[in-house]
Amino acid sequence: MSVPAFIDITEEDQASELRAYIKSKGADISEENSEGGLHVDLTQIIEACDVCLKDDDKDVESVMNSIVSLLLILETEKQEALIESLCEKLVKFLLSPPHKSLINTPVRYTVFCSLIKVAATCNAISFIPTDLDQVRKWIIDWNLNTEKKHTLLRIVYEALVDCKKSEAAAKVMVELLGSYTEDNASQARVDAHRCIVRALKDPNTFLFDHLLTLKPVRFLEGELIHDLLTIFVNAKLAAYVKFYQSNKDFIDSLGLSHEQNMAKMRLLTFMGMAVDFKEISFDTMQQELQIGADDVEAFVIDAVRTKMVYCKIDQTQRKVVVSHSTHRTFGKQQWQQLYDSLSSWKANLAAVKTSLQALSPSA
């Protein structure tokens, strides 16, 4: 077969030859081009092109190149759905028996990394398996060395970031940093630095204490980036303001917004206050959070929306009544508090059971 790709023939002829070839392989598709134009032709061709993947077709590369060359001609708004459809076809083929067994060969590392990069460029990462459990399994099955393991995780992380999958990306980065040892932690300086900045910048991330336990992050102790992270882990707003006043250029160099940092630190400070006190006066909030009296109510409403704190406003007594707050850190002290609470509940339930048994008629 001679399917043209990237040569000077009309798009109609190229689509017609693709149709004829795919039909000859057993696809249920007409050889005649659609009256709807190239977009409809490609939709039908991509839908039927998997017949070329069912055996060792030496022309499959030519077919794929031809399809891609036609995709590039389309308007951008028409490309996305078709590219996603083509990616889905290829991924399903790769993951289906008997081809799935090929995934357990080391050469799949190169293929997988390439798929991730391509998927990231067209926001089609959802069509590529990036679940950490599956990726860990492949790392073992492919017998990857340390360098390739780090490269794979880094590529997955960057793709997830590009596709706005911040939560999944954060988990991959923690996995990457957690794979370093004391001996090679210094090699992960750039990754650790990037991980901290991404976490601080993410508007939906409020807990950072787990980052301090990672060896590459610990390697940064004594540097400004580690000092900044520590403030977001357990310090108050006033500590951040002091840090910013002394290191404004550093904050700017990280690409962080001072206003966003202030907003996040206000919430984190409030979370800490809510753990220690079940009632907080408006005056205390104004002082600790550096906000005006008219801003307290709006701040509390925004804080509750994050689901980090559950509370209500008592306007009459000018205070906030807290029902629950997420701990910013969870260490030995918090585990002890949890143990004490569960022990207390257990004792109370035992007392209720005894009371109910005393009230019930004897057998």
Short mmCIF file of C-alpha atoms in Angstrom, two decimals:
data_model
loop_
_atom_site.label_atom_id
_atom_site.label_comp_id
_atom_site.label_asym_id
_atom_site.label_seq_id
_atom_site.Cartn_x
_atom_site.Cartn_y
_atom_site.Cartn_z
CA MET A 1 0.00 0.00 0.00
CA SER A 2 1.13 3.56 -0.62
CA VAL A 3 -0.79 5.95 1.58
CA PRO A 4 0.51 9.49 1.04
CA ALA A 5 1.72 11.36 4.10
CA PHE A 6 3.00 14.93 4.08
CA ILE A 7 3.20 15.13 0.27
CA ASP A 8 1.54 17.39 -2.26
CA ILE A 9 -1.81 15.77 -2.99
CA THR A 10 -5.29 16.92 -2.14
CA GLU A 11 -6.74 16.15 1.26
CA GLU A 12 -9.72 14.53 -0.43
CA ASP A 13 -7.52 12.03 -2.29
CA GLN A 14 -5.56 11.27 0.88
CA ALA A 15 -8.76 10.63 2.84
CA SER A 16 -10.13 8.50 -0.01
CA GLU A 17 -7.01 6.29 -0.06
CA LEU A 18 -7.18 5.89 3.71
CA ARG A 19 -10.81 4.84 3.45
CA ALA A 20 -10.06 2.31 0.72
CA TYR A 21 -7.16 0.77 2.63
CA ILE A 22 -8.99 0.55 5.94
CA LYS A 23 -11.99 -1.00 4.18
CA SER A 24 -9.68 -3.59 2.56
CA LYS A 25 -8.59 -4.58 6.07
CA GLY A 26 -12.19 -5.39 6.97
CA ALA A 27 -13.48 -2.10 8.42
CA ASP A 28 -17.13 -1.17 8.03
CA ILE A 29 -16.49 2.10 6.22
CA SER A 30 -17.40 3.50 2.82
CA GLU A 31 -14.69 4.11 0.24
CA GLU A 32 -16.44 7.32 -0.77
CA ASN A 33 -15.58 10.51 1.08
CA SER A 34 -18.27 12.07 3.22
CA GLU A 35 -20.21 15.08 2.02
CA GLY A 36 -19.55 16.59 5.44
CA GLY A 37 -15.95 17.36 4.59
CA LEU A 38 -12.56 16.43 5.99
CA HIS A 39 -13.60 16.64 9.65
CA VAL A 40 -16.30 14.00 9.15
CA ASP A 41 -13.93 11.88 7.02
CA LEU A 42 -11.32 11.85 9.77
CA THR A 43 -13.93 11.06 12.43
CA GLN A 44 -14.98 7.96 10.49
CA ILE A 45 -11.40 6.98 9.57
CA ILE A 46 -10.17 7.20 13.17
CA GLU A 47 -13.20 5.28 14.39
CA ALA A 48 -12.34 2.42 12.02
CA CYS A 49 -8.53 2.59 12.00
CA ASP A 50 -8.06 0.03 14.78
CA VAL A 51 -8.44 -2.73 12.18
CA CYS A 52 -4.90 -1.82 11.07
CA LEU A 53 -3.64 -2.61 14.57
CA LYS A 54 -5.00 -6.13 14.78
CA ASP A 55 -2.15 -7.83 12.99
CA ASP A 56 1.45 -7.16 11.97
CA ASP A 57 0.57 -4.63 9.32
CA LYS A 58 3.79 -3.22 7.92
CA ASP A 59 1.87 -0.19 6.67
CA VAL A 60 0.41 0.81 10.03
CA GLU A 61 3.02 3.55 10.49
CA SER A 62 2.15 5.04 7.11
CA VAL A 63 -1.53 4.97 8.01
CA MET A 64 -0.93 6.75 11.31
CA ASN A 65 1.34 9.33 9.69
CA SER A 66 -1.28 10.01 7.05
CA ILE A 67 -4.01 10.46 9.66
CA VAL A 68 -1.83 12.83 11.68
CA SER A 69 -0.95 14.89 8.60
CA LEU A 70 -4.66 15.39 7.91
CA LEU A 71 -5.35 16.24 11.55
CA LEU A 72 -2.83 19.07 11.33
CA ILE A 73 -4.80 20.64 8.49
CA LEU A 74 -7.97 21.00 10.56
CA GLU A 75 -8.88 24.08 12.56
CA THR A 76 -7.58 23.91 16.14
CA GLU A 77 -11.05 23.69 17.69
CA LYS A 78 -11.80 20.58 15.59
CA GLN A 79 -8.54 18.82 16.35
CA GLU A 80 -8.90 18.13 20.08
CA ALA A 81 -11.74 15.59 20.02
CA LEU A 82 -10.20 13.71 17.09
CA ILE A 83 -6.74 13.62 18.69
CA GLU A 84 -8.26 12.32 21.92
CA SER A 85 -10.12 9.65 19.96
CA LEU A 86 -6.94 8.56 18.16
CA CYS A 87 -4.97 8.47 21.44
CA GLU A 88 -7.70 6.36 23.02
CA LYS A 89 -7.54 3.86 20.15
CA LEU A 90 -3.77 3.52 20.45
CA VAL A 91 -3.81 3.20 24.24
CA LYS A 92 -6.54 0.54 24.15
CA PHE A 93 -4.51 -1.38 21.60
CA LEU A 94 -1.38 -1.16 23.73
CA LEU A 95 -3.21 -2.37 26.82
CA SER A 96 -5.18 -5.17 25.17
CA PRO A 97 -4.12 -8.86 24.99
CA PRO A 98 -1.87 -10.10 23.49
CA HIS A 99 -0.15 -6.74 23.17
CA LYS A 100 -0.48 -6.01 26.88
CA SER A 101 2.34 -8.45 27.54
CA LEU A 102 4.63 -6.11 25.62
CA ILE A 103 4.21 -3.60 28.45
CA ASN A 104 6.38 -5.79 30.65
CA THR A 105 9.44 -5.34 28.43
CA PRO A 106 12.04 -2.65 29.17
CA VAL A 107 11.60 -1.00 25.76
CA ARG A 108 8.10 0.05 26.87
CA TYR A 109 9.75 2.65 29.07
CA THR A 110 10.66 4.70 26.00
CA VAL A 111 7.22 4.23 24.45
CA PHE A 112 5.42 5.16 27.65
CA CYS A 113 7.49 8.31 28.17
CA SER A 114 6.79 9.36 24.58
CA LEU A 115 3.05 8.76 24.99
CA ILE A 116 3.01 10.89 28.12
CA LYS A 117 4.79 13.75 26.37
CA VAL A 118 2.41 13.64 23.39
CA ALA A 119 -0.67 13.40 25.60
CA ALA A 120 0.46 16.43 27.59
CA THR A 121 0.66 18.58 24.46
CA CYS A 122 -3.01 17.98 23.61
CA ASN A 123 -4.44 17.73 27.15
CA ALA A 124 -5.17 14.02 26.65
CA ILE A 125 -3.36 12.72 29.74
CA SER A 126 -6.59 11.08 30.95
CA PHE A 127 -6.19 8.52 28.17
CA ILE A 128 -2.79 7.39 29.47
CA PRO A 129 -2.48 5.25 32.63
CA THR A 130 -0.79 7.43 35.26
CA ASP A 131 -2.14 5.81 38.41
CA LEU A 132 0.76 5.56 40.86
CA ASP A 133 0.13 1.91 41.71
CA GLN A 134 0.28 1.00 38.02
CA VAL A 135 3.36 3.15 37.40
CA ARG A 136 5.13 1.56 40.37
CA LYS A 137 4.35 -1.89 38.98
CA TRP A 138 5.75 -0.97 35.56
CA ILE A 139 8.92 0.42 37.12
CA ILE A 140 9.46 -3.00 38.69
CA ASP A 141 8.37 -5.00 35.62
CA TRP A 142 10.61 -2.97 33.32
CA ASN A 143 13.50 -3.30 35.77
CA LEU A 144 14.31 0.40 35.49
CA ASN A 145 17.49 1.73 37.03
CA THR A 146 17.36 4.70 39.40
CA GLU A 147 17.97 7.30 36.71
CA LYS A 148 15.19 6.03 34.43
CA LYS A 149 12.81 5.69 37.36
CA HIS A 150 13.37 9.33 38.28
CA THR A 151 13.04 10.42 34.64
CA LEU A 152 9.74 8.57 34.21
CA LEU A 153 8.22 10.03 37.37
CA ARG A 154 9.42 13.50 36.42
CA ILE A 155 7.83 13.25 32.96
CA VAL A 156 4.54 12.08 34.44
CA TYR A 157 4.64 14.92 36.97
CA GLU A 158 5.24 17.59 34.32
CA ALA A 159 2.45 16.18 32.12
CA LEU A 160 -0.04 16.21 34.98
CA VAL A 161 0.91 19.80 35.83
CA ASP A 162 0.49 20.87 32.20
CA CYS A 163 -2.94 19.22 32.13
CA LYS A 164 -4.04 20.99 35.36
CA LYS A 165 -4.09 17.76 37.40
CA SER A 166 -2.48 19.41 40.41
CA GLU A 167 -3.54 16.88 43.04
CA ALA A 168 -2.30 13.89 41.03
CA ALA A 169 0.88 15.79 40.12
CA ALA A 170 1.62 16.49 43.78
CA LYS A 171 1.36 12.78 44.61
CA VAL A 172 3.76 11.89 41.81
CA MET A 173 6.27 14.51 42.95
CA VAL A 174 6.13 13.19 46.52
CA GLU A 175 6.71 9.70 45.10
CA LEU A 176 9.69 11.00 43.13
CA LEU A 177 11.27 12.78 46.09
CA GLY A 178 10.54 9.83 48.37
CA SER A 179 12.56 7.56 46.08
CA TYR A 180 15.81 9.36 46.86
CA THR A 181 18.15 8.18 49.60
CA GLU A 182 20.56 9.96 51.90
CA ASP A 183 23.31 9.22 49.37
CA ASN A 184 21.65 10.85 46.35
CA ALA A 185 19.24 13.35 47.96
CA SER A 186 21.49 16.24 46.90
CA GLN A 187 20.79 15.35 43.25
CA ALA A 188 17.11 16.17 43.75
CA ARG A 189 17.66 19.80 44.73
CA VAL A 190 15.81 21.15 41.67
CA ASP A 191 12.91 18.71 42.09
CA ALA A 192 12.58 19.48 45.81
CA HIS A 193 12.67 23.21 45.14
CA ARG A 194 10.04 22.86 42.41
CA CYS A 195 7.85 20.68 44.62
CA ILE A 196 7.79 23.26 47.40
CA VAL A 197 6.99 26.14 45.06
CA ARG A 198 4.20 24.20 43.33
CA ALA A 199 2.66 23.27 46.68
CA LEU A 200 2.77 26.83 47.99
CA LYS A 201 1.33 28.16 44.75
CA ASP A 202 -1.52 25.64 44.53
CA PRO A 203 -4.69 27.38 45.81
CA ASN A 204 -6.14 24.06 47.00
CA THR A 205 -3.14 22.85 49.01
CA PHE A 206 -3.03 23.79 52.70
CA LEU A 207 -1.09 20.98 54.39
CA PHE A 208 2.68 20.83 53.92
CA ASP A 209 4.13 18.96 56.89
CA HIS A 210 4.65 15.74 54.89
CA LEU A 211 7.12 17.56 52.64
CA LEU A 212 9.50 18.18 55.53
CA THR A 213 10.04 14.43 55.95
CA LEU A 214 11.32 13.95 52.39
CA LYS A 215 15.10 13.53 52.23
CA PRO A 216 15.66 15.94 49.29
CA VAL A 217 13.64 18.60 51.14
CA ARG A 218 15.60 18.01 54.35
CA PHE A 219 18.74 18.52 52.28
CA LEU A 220 17.58 22.13 51.73
CA GLU A 221 17.63 22.96 55.44
CA GLY A 222 19.27 26.31 56.06
CA GLU A 223 18.16 27.71 52.70
CA LEU A 224 15.46 30.36 52.29
CA ILE A 225 13.11 27.98 50.46
CA HIS A 226 13.17 25.58 53.43
CA ASP A 227 12.62 28.46 55.86
CA LEU A 228 9.61 29.58 53.82
CA LEU A 229 8.17 26.06 53.76
CA THR A 230 8.57 25.77 57.53
CA ILE A 231 6.56 28.98 57.98
CA PHE A 232 3.70 27.52 55.92
CA VAL A 233 3.88 24.29 57.94
CA ASN A 234 3.54 25.64 61.46
CA ALA A 235 4.11 29.41 61.80
CA LYS A 236 1.64 32.30 61.95
CA LEU A 237 0.91 35.13 59.54
CA ALA A 238 3.20 37.51 61.42
CA ALA A 239 6.18 35.21 60.75
CA TYR A 240 5.47 35.23 57.02
CA VAL A 241 5.13 39.02 56.95
CA LYS A 242 8.51 39.35 58.67
CA PHE A 243 10.07 36.87 56.22
CA TYR A 244 8.61 38.73 53.24
CA GLN A 245 9.88 42.09 54.44
CA SER A 246 13.42 40.69 54.55
CA ASN A 247 13.19 38.53 51.41
CA LYS A 248 10.82 40.26 49.00
CA ASP A 249 13.09 39.68 45.99
CA PHE A 250 13.32 35.97 46.83
CA ILE A 251 9.52 35.59 46.94
CA ASP A 252 9.24 37.39 43.61
CA SER A 253 11.95 35.19 42.07
CA LEU A 254 9.90 32.09 42.92
CA GLY A 255 6.95 33.42 40.95
CA LEU A 256 4.80 33.43 44.08
CA SER A 257 2.12 36.06 44.66
CA HIS A 258 2.53 37.88 47.97
CA GLU A 259 -1.22 38.52 48.09
CA GLN A 260 -1.99 34.83 47.60
CA ASN A 261 0.61 33.90 50.21
CA MET A 262 -1.02 36.32 52.66
CA ALA A 263 -4.45 34.82 52.01
CA LYS A 264 -3.16 31.27 52.50
CA MET A 265 -1.23 32.18 55.64
CA ARG A 266 -4.34 33.86 57.09
CA LEU A 267 -6.25 30.63 56.62
CA LEU A 268 -3.42 28.52 58.06
CA THR A 269 -3.13 30.83 61.06
CA PHE A 270 -6.88 30.62 61.60
CA MET A 271 -6.74 26.82 61.39
CA GLY A 272 -4.13 26.78 64.15
CA MET A 273 -6.20 29.13 66.29
CA ALA A 274 -9.30 26.99 65.74
CA VAL A 275 -7.47 23.87 66.97
CA ASP A 276 -6.45 25.59 70.21
CA PHE A 277 -9.63 27.58 70.91
CA LYS A 278 -13.28 26.73 70.31
CA GLU A 279 -14.28 30.39 70.57
CA ILE A 280 -12.30 33.21 68.99
CA SER A 281 -13.20 36.87 69.43
CA PHE A 282 -13.38 39.23 66.47
CA ASP A 283 -10.69 41.38 68.10
CA THR A 284 -8.29 38.41 68.26
CA MET A 285 -8.97 37.55 64.64
CA GLN A 286 -8.38 41.12 63.52
CA GLN A 287 -5.07 41.20 65.35
CA GLU A 288 -3.75 37.74 64.36
CA LEU A 289 -4.98 37.81 60.78
CA GLN A 290 -4.30 41.50 60.15
CA ILE A 291 -7.78 42.23 58.80
CA GLY A 292 -10.35 44.92 59.46
CA ALA A 293 -13.54 44.48 61.47
CA ASP A 294 -15.62 44.58 58.29
CA ASP A 295 -13.58 41.75 56.75
CA VAL A 296 -14.07 39.14 59.50
CA GLU A 297 -17.37 37.73 58.25
CA ALA A 298 -16.21 37.41 54.63
CA PHE A 299 -12.98 35.75 55.78
CA VAL A 300 -14.85 33.16 57.87
CA ILE A 301 -17.18 32.34 54.97
CA ASP A 302 -14.20 31.78 52.65
CA ALA A 303 -12.43 29.68 55.29
CA VAL A 304 -15.44 27.39 55.70
CA ARG A 305 -15.62 26.92 51.93
CA THR A 306 -12.15 25.33 52.00
CA LYS A 307 -13.50 22.66 54.39
CA MET A 308 -10.38 23.09 56.50
CA VAL A 309 -12.43 24.72 59.28
CA TYR A 310 -16.05 24.33 60.35
CA CYS A 311 -17.41 27.19 62.43
CA LYS A 312 -20.18 29.77 62.74
CA ILE A 313 -20.31 33.47 63.47
CA ASP A 314 -21.94 34.88 66.62
CA GLN A 315 -22.53 38.50 65.64
CA THR A 316 -24.13 39.40 68.98
CA GLN A 317 -21.10 38.42 71.03
CA ARG A 318 -18.65 39.25 68.23
CA LYS A 319 -16.97 35.87 68.17
CA VAL A 320 -16.48 32.77 66.02
CA VAL A 321 -17.57 29.42 67.44
CA VAL A 322 -15.49 26.51 66.12
CA SER A 323 -16.87 23.00 65.70
CA HIS A 324 -13.86 21.45 63.92
CA SER A 325 -10.51 22.39 62.39
CA THR A 326 -7.96 20.39 60.43
CA HIS A 327 -4.57 20.09 62.12
CA ARG A 328 -1.78 21.75 60.14
CA THR A 329 0.63 19.08 61.38
CA PHE A 330 -0.09 15.57 62.60
CA GLY A 331 2.62 14.19 64.84
CA LYS A 332 2.95 12.35 68.14
CA GLN A 333 0.90 14.92 70.06
CA GLN A 334 -2.01 14.69 67.60
CA TRP A 335 -1.93 10.89 67.69
CA GLN A 336 -2.13 11.05 71.49
CA GLN A 337 -5.10 13.42 71.30
CA LEU A 338 -6.83 11.08 68.87
CA TYR A 339 -6.16 8.13 71.19
CA ASP A 340 -7.57 10.05 74.16
CA SER A 341 -10.70 11.02 72.21
CA LEU A 342 -11.35 7.46 71.04
CA SER A 343 -10.77 6.13 74.56
CA SER A 344 -13.25 8.66 75.91
CA TRP A 345 -15.85 7.69 73.30
CA LYS A 346 -15.33 4.02 74.09
CA ALA A 347 -15.86 4.65 77.80
CA ASN A 348 -19.00 6.71 77.12
CA LEU A 349 -20.46 4.03 74.87
CA ALA A 350 -19.76 1.40 77.53
CA ALA A 351 -21.62 3.56 80.07
CA VAL A 352 -24.59 3.93 77.70
CA LYS A 353 -24.65 0.18 77.12
CA THR A 354 -24.64 -0.49 80.87
CA SER A 355 -27.51 1.98 81.38
CA LEU A 356 -29.57 0.39 78.61
CA GLN A 357 -28.99 -3.07 80.01
CA ALA A 358 -30.13 -1.87 83.44
CA LEU A 359 -33.36 -0.51 81.96
CA SER A 360 -34.20 -3.59 79.91
CA PRO A 361 -36.38 -6.30 81.55
CA SER A 362 -34.49 -9.30 82.84
CA ALA A 363 -34.72 -12.43 80.80
#
